[in-house]
Amino acid sequence: MGELNMYRQAGTKPNFSEIARRYEMDRHTVAKYWRGGEEVEDRRSCRPSGFDQVREVIEQKASLPGATKKAVHELLLHRYPDLGLPKYNAFSAYCDRHGIVFQPQEGPEPHPRFETPMGRQLQFDWKEDLSMVDANGEVFEFNVFSATLSASRMHRFIYSRTRTEEDTLGCLTATFTRFGGVPDECLTDNMSSLVTVSRGRRTVHAKALRYAKEAGFELQFCRPRTPQTKGKDESANRFLNRLAVYDGDFVGEEGLIEAIANIEARCNAEPCETTGLPPAVLFMREKEYLHPIGNLRLLEEMVGDVTRCTVPDTMLVRAAGREWSVPRRCIGRRAKVTAMPSGQVVVEVDGEVVAVHDSLASPQRKINYAHEHYVEAISGKRRFADCDIEAAARANLELLDGIGGGL
């Protein structure tokens, strides 16, 4: 418009074709602006954006340490599916236009890429010592097990309170079960749950070696201080940085597990920059190259005391001579309950961790309801329709505690 105004002041007509070439526009567009003068403008900027409805949330999440544009956009799609929010490019432009600044992220150190054949390798690791606060102010300290198939980049993220040897082997078992098979080898670093390093010598735990033999894979370890050897799983761990924007935006342990599951699903559905395809699509080919799982019962027994049952209406499953609650949606479904040597009781339904209990926190209680599970159970009862559900739950749990039950 500035150049056209100079032509107007000079009283000459511009060459529309020449201007169109220089500005990479259509000559008819240039002619329209010449004829319309200052009255012609792009009124698209006046339209409201779908992100205006959640701008306060965007600004709040952008201020969190480690938050990225991609992570916040994924959170918005997860939390507000009914708003029909635009895609990521529109979100990025919206943030730039409104001056919403995210903390810069440090780029990864460069290292050469390498590829492996289908079914050859699984890389796994722990995202350690994470701490988050839920919507009620409760602090959760936890770890996330991450595993990635090298060829398809198919990801698996599993919540765990601790990262003992049994936790690691249990997460591997859950990964193999979800993928429906075992690769030729599994690669990890020198994690203390599997390896003891003394005076520069590495000793692999006997239980880990036996587990690998029974499962049917070769256990491989990176050389010390070379995490890039398992770079595909290190890249997968960066997906877990998206958890940062869920801080203060989930309720209880179940909400945290749901957030991790959502991140896993979204990561597997996004096209990989290297392959150009979503991991879930390539996995349909790679799973054909995986070996059948060895003696699954034996593998589960190496992890802990495993029982299976159909979840009753009481929402309680039995393990180690005691009963443990699960979410209401699990009623009538088959559950696998693992009592770990560390004291954790992990309940899985269809390969998904739905509840984690700590048996050491309540050694005398025979019936163990998680508070959020009990609130969910009584919220649909007519007798509690006019009551404070939270208060009623606390009162009933105290009564259960008096007869050997409780939280």
CSV table of C-alpha atoms in Angstrom, one decimal:
chain,number,residue,atom,x,y,z
A,1,MET,CA,0.0,0.0,0.0
A,2,GLY,CA,2.9,2.3,0.7
A,3,GLU,CA,4.3,1.8,-2.8
A,4,LEU,CA,0.9,2.3,-4.4
A,5,ASN,CA,0.5,5.6,-2.4
A,6,MET,CA,3.8,6.9,-3.9
A,7,TYR,CA,2.4,6.2,-7.4
A,8,ARG,CA,-0.7,8.1,-6.5
A,9,GLN,CA,1.2,11.1,-5.2
A,10,ALA,CA,3.3,11.1,-8.4
A,11,GLY,CA,0.2,10.9,-10.5
A,12,THR,CA,1.3,7.9,-12.4
A,13,LYS,CA,-0.2,4.4,-12.9
A,14,PRO,CA,1.9,1.5,-11.7
A,15,ASN,CA,2.7,-1.7,-13.6
A,16,PHE,CA,0.5,-4.2,-11.8
A,17,SER,CA,2.3,-7.3,-13.3
A,18,GLU,CA,5.7,-6.1,-12.2
A,19,ILE,CA,4.5,-5.3,-8.6
A,20,ALA,CA,2.7,-8.7,-8.4
A,21,ARG,CA,6.0,-10.5,-9.4
A,22,ARG,CA,8.0,-8.7,-6.7
A,23,TYR,CA,5.5,-9.3,-3.9
A,24,GLU,CA,4.5,-12.8,-5.1
A,25,MET,CA,0.8,-11.8,-5.5
A,26,ASP,CA,-1.8,-12.0,-8.3
A,27,ARG,CA,-1.9,-8.9,-10.5
A,28,HIS,CA,-5.6,-8.7,-10.1
A,29,THR,CA,-5.1,-8.4,-6.3
A,30,VAL,CA,-2.7,-5.5,-6.9
A,31,ALA,CA,-5.2,-3.9,-9.2
A,32,LYS,CA,-8.0,-4.3,-6.5
A,33,TYR,CA,-5.8,-2.5,-3.9
A,34,TRP,CA,-5.0,0.3,-6.5
A,35,ARG,CA,-8.7,0.9,-7.2
A,36,GLY,CA,-9.9,0.6,-3.6
A,37,GLY,CA,-7.2,2.8,-2.1
A,38,GLU,CA,-7.0,2.9,1.7
A,39,GLU,CA,-10.5,1.5,2.1
A,40,VAL,CA,-9.3,-2.0,1.0
A,41,GLU,CA,-8.2,-4.1,4.0
A,42,ASP,CA,-8.1,-7.7,5.1
A,43,ARG,CA,-10.9,-8.0,7.6
A,44,ARG,CA,-10.0,-11.5,8.7
A,45,SER,CA,-8.0,-10.0,11.5
A,46,CYS,CA,-11.2,-8.6,13.0
A,47,ARG,CA,-12.8,-12.1,13.3
A,48,PRO,CA,-12.7,-13.6,16.8
A,49,SER,CA,-10.4,-16.6,17.3
A,50,GLY,CA,-11.5,-19.9,18.9
A,51,PHE,CA,-8.6,-19.5,21.3
A,52,ASP,CA,-10.0,-16.3,22.7
A,53,GLN,CA,-12.3,-18.5,24.9
A,54,VAL,CA,-9.3,-20.1,26.6
A,55,ARG,CA,-6.8,-17.3,26.4
A,56,GLU,CA,-6.5,-17.1,30.2
A,57,VAL,CA,-5.7,-20.8,30.3
A,58,ILE,CA,-3.1,-20.4,27.6
A,59,GLU,CA,-1.3,-17.5,29.4
A,60,GLN,CA,-1.3,-19.4,32.7
A,61,LYS,CA,0.1,-22.6,31.1
A,62,ALA,CA,2.7,-20.7,29.1
A,63,SER,CA,4.2,-19.3,32.3
A,64,LEU,CA,4.9,-22.8,33.7
A,65,PRO,CA,8.5,-24.0,33.6
A,66,GLY,CA,9.2,-26.3,30.7
A,67,ALA,CA,5.9,-25.5,28.9
A,68,THR,CA,5.9,-25.5,25.1
A,69,LYS,CA,3.4,-24.4,22.6
A,70,LYS,CA,2.8,-27.9,21.4
A,71,ALA,CA,2.2,-29.2,24.9
A,72,VAL,CA,-0.3,-26.4,25.7
A,73,HIS,CA,-2.1,-27.0,22.4
A,74,GLU,CA,-2.4,-30.7,23.1
A,75,LEU,CA,-3.8,-29.9,26.6
A,76,LEU,CA,-6.4,-27.6,25.1
A,77,LEU,CA,-7.5,-30.3,22.7
A,78,HIS,CA,-7.7,-32.7,25.5
A,79,ARG,CA,-9.6,-30.5,28.0
A,80,TYR,CA,-11.9,-28.6,25.6
A,81,PRO,CA,-12.9,-31.1,22.9
A,82,ASP,CA,-16.2,-29.4,22.3
A,83,LEU,CA,-14.8,-26.0,21.4
A,84,GLY,CA,-13.5,-27.2,18.0
A,85,LEU,CA,-10.2,-25.4,18.4
A,86,PRO,CA,-8.0,-24.8,15.3
A,87,LYS,CA,-4.9,-26.8,14.5
A,88,TYR,CA,-1.4,-26.2,15.9
A,89,ASN,CA,-0.2,-23.7,13.2
A,90,ALA,CA,-3.2,-21.4,14.0
A,91,PHE,CA,-2.4,-21.7,17.7
A,92,SER,CA,1.2,-20.8,17.2
A,93,ALA,CA,0.2,-17.8,15.1
A,94,TYR,CA,-2.4,-16.8,17.8
A,95,CYS,CA,0.3,-16.8,20.5
A,96,ASP,CA,2.7,-14.8,18.4
A,97,ARG,CA,0.0,-12.2,17.5
A,98,HIS,CA,-1.0,-11.7,21.2
A,99,GLY,CA,2.6,-11.7,22.6
A,100,ILE,CA,2.2,-14.9,24.6
A,101,VAL,CA,5.7,-16.0,25.3
A,102,PHE,CA,6.9,-19.5,26.2
A,103,GLN,CA,10.2,-20.2,27.9
A,104,PRO,CA,12.9,-21.1,25.4
A,105,GLN,CA,13.9,-24.8,25.3
A,106,GLU,CA,17.4,-26.0,25.0
A,107,GLY,CA,18.1,-27.9,21.9
A,108,PRO,CA,19.4,-31.5,22.0
A,109,GLU,CA,23.1,-32.2,21.3
A,110,PRO,CA,23.7,-33.4,17.7
A,111,HIS,CA,24.5,-37.0,17.1
A,112,PRO,CA,24.4,-39.2,14.0
A,113,ARG,CA,21.2,-41.2,13.4
A,114,PHE,CA,21.0,-44.9,13.0
A,115,GLU,CA,18.2,-47.2,12.0
A,116,THR,CA,17.3,-50.8,13.0
A,117,PRO,CA,15.3,-53.4,11.1
A,118,MET,CA,11.7,-54.1,12.0
A,119,GLY,CA,11.3,-56.1,15.2
A,120,ARG,CA,15.0,-55.8,16.1
A,121,GLN,CA,15.1,-53.4,19.1
A,122,LEU,CA,13.1,-51.9,21.9
A,123,GLN,CA,14.7,-49.0,23.9
A,124,PHE,CA,13.5,-48.2,27.4
A,125,ASP,CA,14.3,-45.9,30.3
A,126,TRP,CA,12.8,-44.1,33.3
A,127,LYS,CA,11.7,-40.4,33.5
A,128,GLU,CA,12.7,-40.1,37.2
A,129,ASP,CA,11.7,-38.1,40.2
A,130,LEU,CA,8.8,-36.1,38.8
A,131,SER,CA,6.7,-34.0,41.1
A,132,MET,CA,3.3,-32.4,40.3
A,133,VAL,CA,0.4,-30.9,42.2
A,134,ASP,CA,-3.2,-31.7,41.5
A,135,ALA,CA,-6.2,-29.4,41.5
A,136,ASN,CA,-6.8,-30.0,45.2
A,137,GLY,CA,-3.2,-29.1,46.2
A,138,GLU,CA,-2.0,-32.7,46.7
A,139,VAL,CA,1.6,-33.3,45.8
A,140,PHE,CA,2.4,-36.4,43.7
A,141,GLU,CA,6.0,-37.7,43.4
A,142,PHE,CA,6.3,-40.4,40.8
A,143,ASN,CA,8.3,-41.8,37.8
A,144,VAL,CA,7.3,-42.7,34.2
A,145,PHE,CA,8.6,-45.8,32.4
A,146,SER,CA,9.1,-45.1,28.7
A,147,ALA,CA,9.7,-47.6,25.9
A,148,THR,CA,10.0,-47.1,22.2
A,149,LEU,CA,10.2,-49.7,19.3
A,150,SER,CA,13.2,-48.5,17.2
A,151,ALA,CA,11.7,-49.0,13.8
A,152,SER,CA,8.2,-47.8,14.1
A,153,ARG,CA,8.8,-45.4,17.1
A,154,MET,CA,5.8,-46.9,18.8
A,155,HIS,CA,5.7,-45.4,22.4
A,156,ARG,CA,4.6,-46.8,25.7
A,157,PHE,CA,4.5,-44.6,28.9
A,158,ILE,CA,3.6,-46.2,32.3
A,159,TYR,CA,3.1,-44.4,35.6
A,160,SER,CA,5.0,-45.9,38.7
A,161,ARG,CA,5.5,-44.6,42.2
A,162,THR,CA,8.9,-46.3,42.5
A,163,ARG,CA,11.5,-47.7,40.0
A,164,THR,CA,12.7,-51.0,41.6
A,165,GLU,CA,13.8,-54.0,39.7
A,166,GLU,CA,10.3,-55.5,40.0
A,167,ASP,CA,8.8,-52.2,38.7
A,168,THR,CA,11.1,-52.2,35.7
A,169,LEU,CA,10.4,-55.9,34.8
A,170,GLY,CA,6.7,-55.3,35.4
A,171,CYS,CA,6.6,-52.4,33.0
A,172,LEU,CA,8.5,-54.4,30.4
A,173,THR,CA,5.8,-57.2,30.8
A,174,ALA,CA,3.0,-54.6,30.4
A,175,THR,CA,4.8,-53.2,27.3
A,176,PHE,CA,5.2,-56.7,25.7
A,177,THR,CA,1.6,-57.5,26.5
A,178,ARG,CA,0.3,-54.2,24.9
A,179,PHE,CA,2.5,-54.7,21.8
A,180,GLY,CA,1.6,-58.3,21.5
A,181,GLY,CA,5.2,-59.6,21.2
A,182,VAL,CA,8.9,-59.3,22.0
A,183,PRO,CA,11.7,-57.8,19.9
A,184,ASP,CA,15.1,-59.4,19.4
A,185,GLU,CA,16.8,-57.1,21.9
A,186,CYS,CA,16.0,-54.5,24.6
A,187,LEU,CA,18.4,-51.6,25.1
A,188,THR,CA,18.7,-49.4,28.1
A,189,ASP,CA,21.3,-47.5,30.2
A,190,ASN,CA,23.0,-48.7,33.3
A,191,MET,CA,20.0,-48.2,35.5
A,192,SER,CA,20.5,-49.3,39.1
A,193,SER,CA,17.4,-51.5,39.1
A,194,LEU,CA,19.1,-53.9,36.7
A,195,VAL,CA,22.8,-53.3,37.0
A,196,THR,CA,25.4,-52.9,39.8
A,197,VAL,CA,28.5,-50.9,38.9
A,198,SER,CA,31.5,-51.2,41.1
A,199,ARG,CA,35.1,-50.1,40.4
A,200,GLY,CA,34.2,-49.6,36.7
A,201,ARG,CA,32.8,-53.1,36.3
A,202,ARG,CA,29.2,-53.7,35.5
A,203,THR,CA,27.3,-56.7,36.9
A,204,VAL,CA,23.8,-57.4,35.6
A,205,HIS,CA,21.3,-58.7,38.2
A,206,ALA,CA,20.6,-62.4,37.9
A,207,LYS,CA,16.9,-61.9,38.0
A,208,ALA,CA,17.0,-59.5,35.1
A,209,LEU,CA,19.1,-62.0,33.0
A,210,ARG,CA,16.6,-64.8,33.8
A,211,TYR,CA,13.7,-62.6,32.9
A,212,ALA,CA,15.2,-61.7,29.5
A,213,LYS,CA,15.9,-65.4,28.8
A,214,GLU,CA,12.3,-66.5,29.7
A,215,ALA,CA,10.8,-63.6,27.7
A,216,GLY,CA,12.9,-64.4,24.7
A,217,PHE,CA,15.0,-61.2,24.1
A,218,GLU,CA,18.7,-60.2,24.6
A,219,LEU,CA,19.3,-57.5,27.2
A,220,GLN,CA,21.7,-54.8,26.0
A,221,PHE,CA,23.2,-51.8,27.8
A,222,CYS,CA,24.6,-48.5,26.5
A,223,ARG,CA,28.2,-47.7,27.1
A,224,PRO,CA,28.5,-45.3,30.2
A,225,ARG,CA,27.8,-41.6,29.5
A,226,THR,CA,26.4,-42.3,26.0
A,227,PRO,CA,22.6,-41.9,26.3
A,228,GLN,CA,22.4,-41.0,22.6
A,229,THR,CA,22.9,-44.7,21.9
A,230,LYS,CA,19.2,-45.1,22.8
A,231,GLY,CA,18.3,-41.8,21.2
A,232,LYS,CA,14.9,-42.8,20.0
A,233,ASP,CA,13.7,-43.4,23.6
A,234,GLU,CA,15.5,-40.2,24.7
A,235,SER,CA,13.4,-38.4,22.1
A,236,ALA,CA,10.3,-40.1,23.5
A,237,ASN,CA,11.1,-38.8,26.9
A,238,ARG,CA,10.8,-35.3,25.6
A,239,PHE,CA,7.2,-36.0,24.8
A,240,LEU,CA,6.7,-36.4,28.6
A,241,ASN,CA,7.7,-32.7,28.9
A,242,ARG,CA,4.0,-32.2,27.9
A,243,LEU,CA,3.1,-33.3,31.4
A,244,ALA,CA,4.3,-29.9,32.7
A,245,VAL,CA,1.2,-28.1,31.6
A,246,TYR,CA,-1.0,-30.5,33.5
A,247,ASP,CA,0.3,-29.2,36.8
A,248,GLY,CA,-2.7,-28.2,38.8
A,249,ASP,CA,-5.0,-29.5,36.1
A,250,PHE,CA,-5.7,-33.0,37.2
A,251,VAL,CA,-7.5,-34.6,40.1
A,252,GLY,CA,-5.8,-37.5,42.1
A,253,GLU,CA,-3.6,-40.2,40.9
A,254,GLU,CA,-6.2,-41.5,38.5
A,255,GLY,CA,-6.2,-38.1,36.8
A,256,LEU,CA,-2.4,-38.1,36.5
A,257,ILE,CA,-2.5,-41.6,35.0
A,258,GLU,CA,-5.1,-40.4,32.5
A,259,ALA,CA,-3.0,-37.5,31.5
A,260,ILE,CA,0.0,-39.8,30.8
A,261,ALA,CA,-2.2,-42.1,28.8
A,262,ASN,CA,-3.5,-39.2,26.7
A,263,ILE,CA,0.1,-38.1,26.0
A,264,GLU,CA,1.0,-41.6,24.9
A,265,ALA,CA,-2.0,-41.8,22.6
A,266,ARG,CA,-1.3,-38.4,21.0
A,267,CYS,CA,2.4,-39.2,20.5
A,268,ASN,CA,1.6,-42.4,18.7
A,269,ALA,CA,-0.9,-40.7,16.4
A,270,GLU,CA,1.4,-37.8,15.4
A,271,PRO,CA,3.6,-38.3,12.2
A,272,CYS,CA,7.2,-38.9,13.1
A,273,GLU,CA,9.6,-36.3,11.6
A,274,THR,CA,12.0,-39.0,10.4
A,275,THR,CA,9.6,-41.6,9.0
A,276,GLY,CA,6.8,-39.2,8.0
A,277,LEU,CA,4.2,-41.6,9.4
A,278,PRO,CA,2.5,-41.9,12.8
A,279,PRO,CA,4.1,-44.6,15.0
A,280,ALA,CA,0.7,-46.4,15.3
A,281,VAL,CA,0.6,-46.8,11.5
A,282,LEU,CA,4.2,-48.2,11.2
A,283,PHE,CA,3.6,-50.5,14.2
A,284,MET,CA,1.0,-52.4,12.2
A,285,ARG,CA,3.9,-53.6,10.1
A,286,GLU,CA,6.5,-54.0,12.9
A,287,LYS,CA,4.3,-56.1,15.1
A,288,GLU,CA,4.5,-58.9,12.5
A,289,TYR,CA,8.2,-59.1,13.2
A,290,LEU,CA,7.9,-59.4,17.0
A,291,HIS,CA,8.4,-62.8,18.6
A,292,PRO,CA,5.6,-64.4,20.7
A,293,ILE,CA,6.0,-63.6,24.4
A,294,GLY,CA,7.6,-66.4,26.4
A,295,ASN,CA,5.9,-67.9,29.5
A,296,LEU,CA,3.8,-64.9,30.5
A,297,ARG,CA,2.6,-66.4,33.7
A,298,LEU,CA,6.2,-67.0,34.8
A,299,LEU,CA,7.2,-63.5,33.8
A,300,GLU,CA,4.4,-62.0,35.9
A,301,GLU,CA,5.3,-64.2,38.9
A,302,MET,CA,8.9,-62.9,38.7
A,303,VAL,CA,7.5,-59.4,39.1
A,304,GLY,CA,5.1,-60.0,42.0
A,305,ASP,CA,2.0,-61.9,43.3
A,306,VAL,CA,-0.4,-61.8,40.4
A,307,THR,CA,-4.2,-62.5,40.6
A,308,ARG,CA,-6.9,-62.1,38.0
A,309,CYS,CA,-10.6,-61.4,38.6
A,310,THR,CA,-13.8,-59.8,37.3
A,311,VAL,CA,-14.4,-56.5,39.1
A,312,PRO,CA,-17.6,-56.8,41.3
A,313,ASP,CA,-20.1,-54.1,42.1
A,314,THR,CA,-18.2,-53.3,45.3
A,315,MET,CA,-15.4,-52.0,43.1
A,316,LEU,CA,-12.9,-54.0,45.2
A,317,VAL,CA,-10.4,-56.5,43.9
A,318,ARG,CA,-8.4,-59.0,46.1
A,319,ALA,CA,-4.7,-59.3,46.4
A,320,ALA,CA,-2.3,-60.4,49.2
A,321,GLY,CA,-5.3,-61.3,51.4
A,322,ARG,CA,-6.8,-57.8,51.2
A,323,GLU,CA,-9.2,-55.8,49.1
A,324,TRP,CA,-8.4,-52.8,46.9
A,325,SER,CA,-10.6,-50.3,45.1
A,326,VAL,CA,-10.7,-49.5,41.4
A,327,PRO,CA,-12.6,-46.8,39.4
A,328,ARG,CA,-16.4,-47.3,38.8
A,329,ARG,CA,-15.9,-47.8,35.1
A,330,CYS,CA,-14.0,-51.1,35.8
A,331,ILE,CA,-17.1,-52.9,37.2
A,332,GLY,CA,-17.7,-56.1,35.2
A,333,ARG,CA,-14.3,-56.1,33.5
A,334,ARG,CA,-11.4,-58.4,33.9
A,335,ALA,CA,-8.6,-57.0,36.0
A,336,LYS,CA,-5.0,-58.1,36.7
A,337,VAL,CA,-3.8,-57.3,40.3
A,338,THR,CA,-0.1,-57.4,41.1
A,339,ALA,CA,1.1,-57.2,44.7
A,340,MET,CA,4.7,-55.9,44.3
A,341,PRO,CA,7.5,-56.7,46.8
A,342,SER,CA,7.9,-53.0,47.3
A,343,GLY,CA,4.4,-52.8,48.8
A,344,GLN,CA,2.6,-51.4,45.8
A,345,VAL,CA,-0.6,-53.0,44.6
A,346,VAL,CA,-1.1,-52.3,40.8
A,347,VAL,CA,-4.4,-52.9,39.1
A,348,GLU,CA,-4.6,-53.2,35.3
A,349,VAL,CA,-7.6,-53.5,33.1
A,350,ASP,CA,-7.0,-54.2,29.4
A,351,GLY,CA,-3.3,-53.3,29.8
A,352,GLU,CA,-4.1,-49.9,31.4
A,353,VAL,CA,-3.1,-49.1,34.9
A,354,VAL,CA,-6.3,-48.0,36.6
A,355,ALA,CA,-5.3,-47.9,40.3
A,356,VAL,CA,-2.1,-48.0,42.4
A,357,HIS,CA,-2.3,-48.6,46.2
A,358,ASP,CA,0.4,-48.6,48.9
A,359,SER,CA,-0.1,-51.6,51.2
A,360,LEU,CA,2.6,-50.4,53.6
A,361,ALA,CA,0.6,-47.2,54.3
A,362,SER,CA,-2.3,-49.2,55.8
A,363,PRO,CA,-0.9,-52.6,57.0
A,364,GLN,CA,-3.9,-53.4,59.2
A,365,ARG,CA,-6.8,-52.5,56.9
A,366,LYS,CA,-8.5,-55.3,55.0
A,367,ILE,CA,-10.7,-53.1,52.8
A,368,ASN,CA,-8.9,-50.2,51.1
A,369,TYR,CA,-11.0,-47.7,49.2
A,370,ALA,CA,-9.2,-44.8,47.6
A,371,HIS,CA,-11.1,-41.6,48.5
A,372,GLU,CA,-11.8,-40.6,44.9
A,373,HIS,CA,-13.1,-44.1,44.1
A,374,TYR,CA,-15.5,-44.0,47.1
A,375,VAL,CA,-16.7,-40.6,46.2
A,376,GLU,CA,-17.4,-41.8,42.6
A,377,ALA,CA,-19.3,-44.8,44.0
A,378,ILE,CA,-21.7,-43.0,46.2
A,379,SER,CA,-22.2,-39.9,44.0
A,380,GLY,CA,-24.9,-41.8,42.0
A,381,LYS,CA,-26.9,-43.0,45.1
A,382,ARG,CA,-30.2,-41.3,45.8
A,383,ARG,CA,-29.7,-41.4,49.5
A,384,PHE,CA,-26.8,-39.1,49.1
A,385,ALA,CA,-28.5,-36.8,46.6
A,386,ASP,CA,-28.9,-33.9,49.1
A,387,CYS,CA,-25.7,-34.5,51.0
A,388,ASP,CA,-22.2,-33.2,50.8
A,389,ILE,CA,-20.6,-36.1,48.9
A,390,GLU,CA,-17.1,-35.4,50.1
A,391,ALA,CA,-18.2,-35.3,53.7
A,392,ALA,CA,-20.4,-38.4,53.4
A,393,ALA,CA,-17.5,-40.3,51.8
A,394,ARG,CA,-15.2,-39.3,54.7
A,395,ALA,CA,-17.7,-40.3,57.3
A,396,ASN,CA,-18.4,-43.7,55.7
A,397,LEU,CA,-14.7,-44.4,55.2
A,398,GLU,CA,-14.1,-43.7,58.9
A,399,LEU,CA,-16.8,-46.3,59.7
A,400,LEU,CA,-15.1,-48.8,57.4
A,401,ASP,CA,-11.8,-48.0,59.1
A,402,GLY,CA,-13.4,-48.9,62.4
A,403,ILE,CA,-14.1,-52.5,61.2
A,404,GLY,CA,-10.7,-53.0,59.6
A,405,GLY,CA,-11.3,-51.1,56.3
A,406,GLY,CA,-10.7,-47.5,55.2
A,407,LEU,CA,-8.5,-45.5,52.9
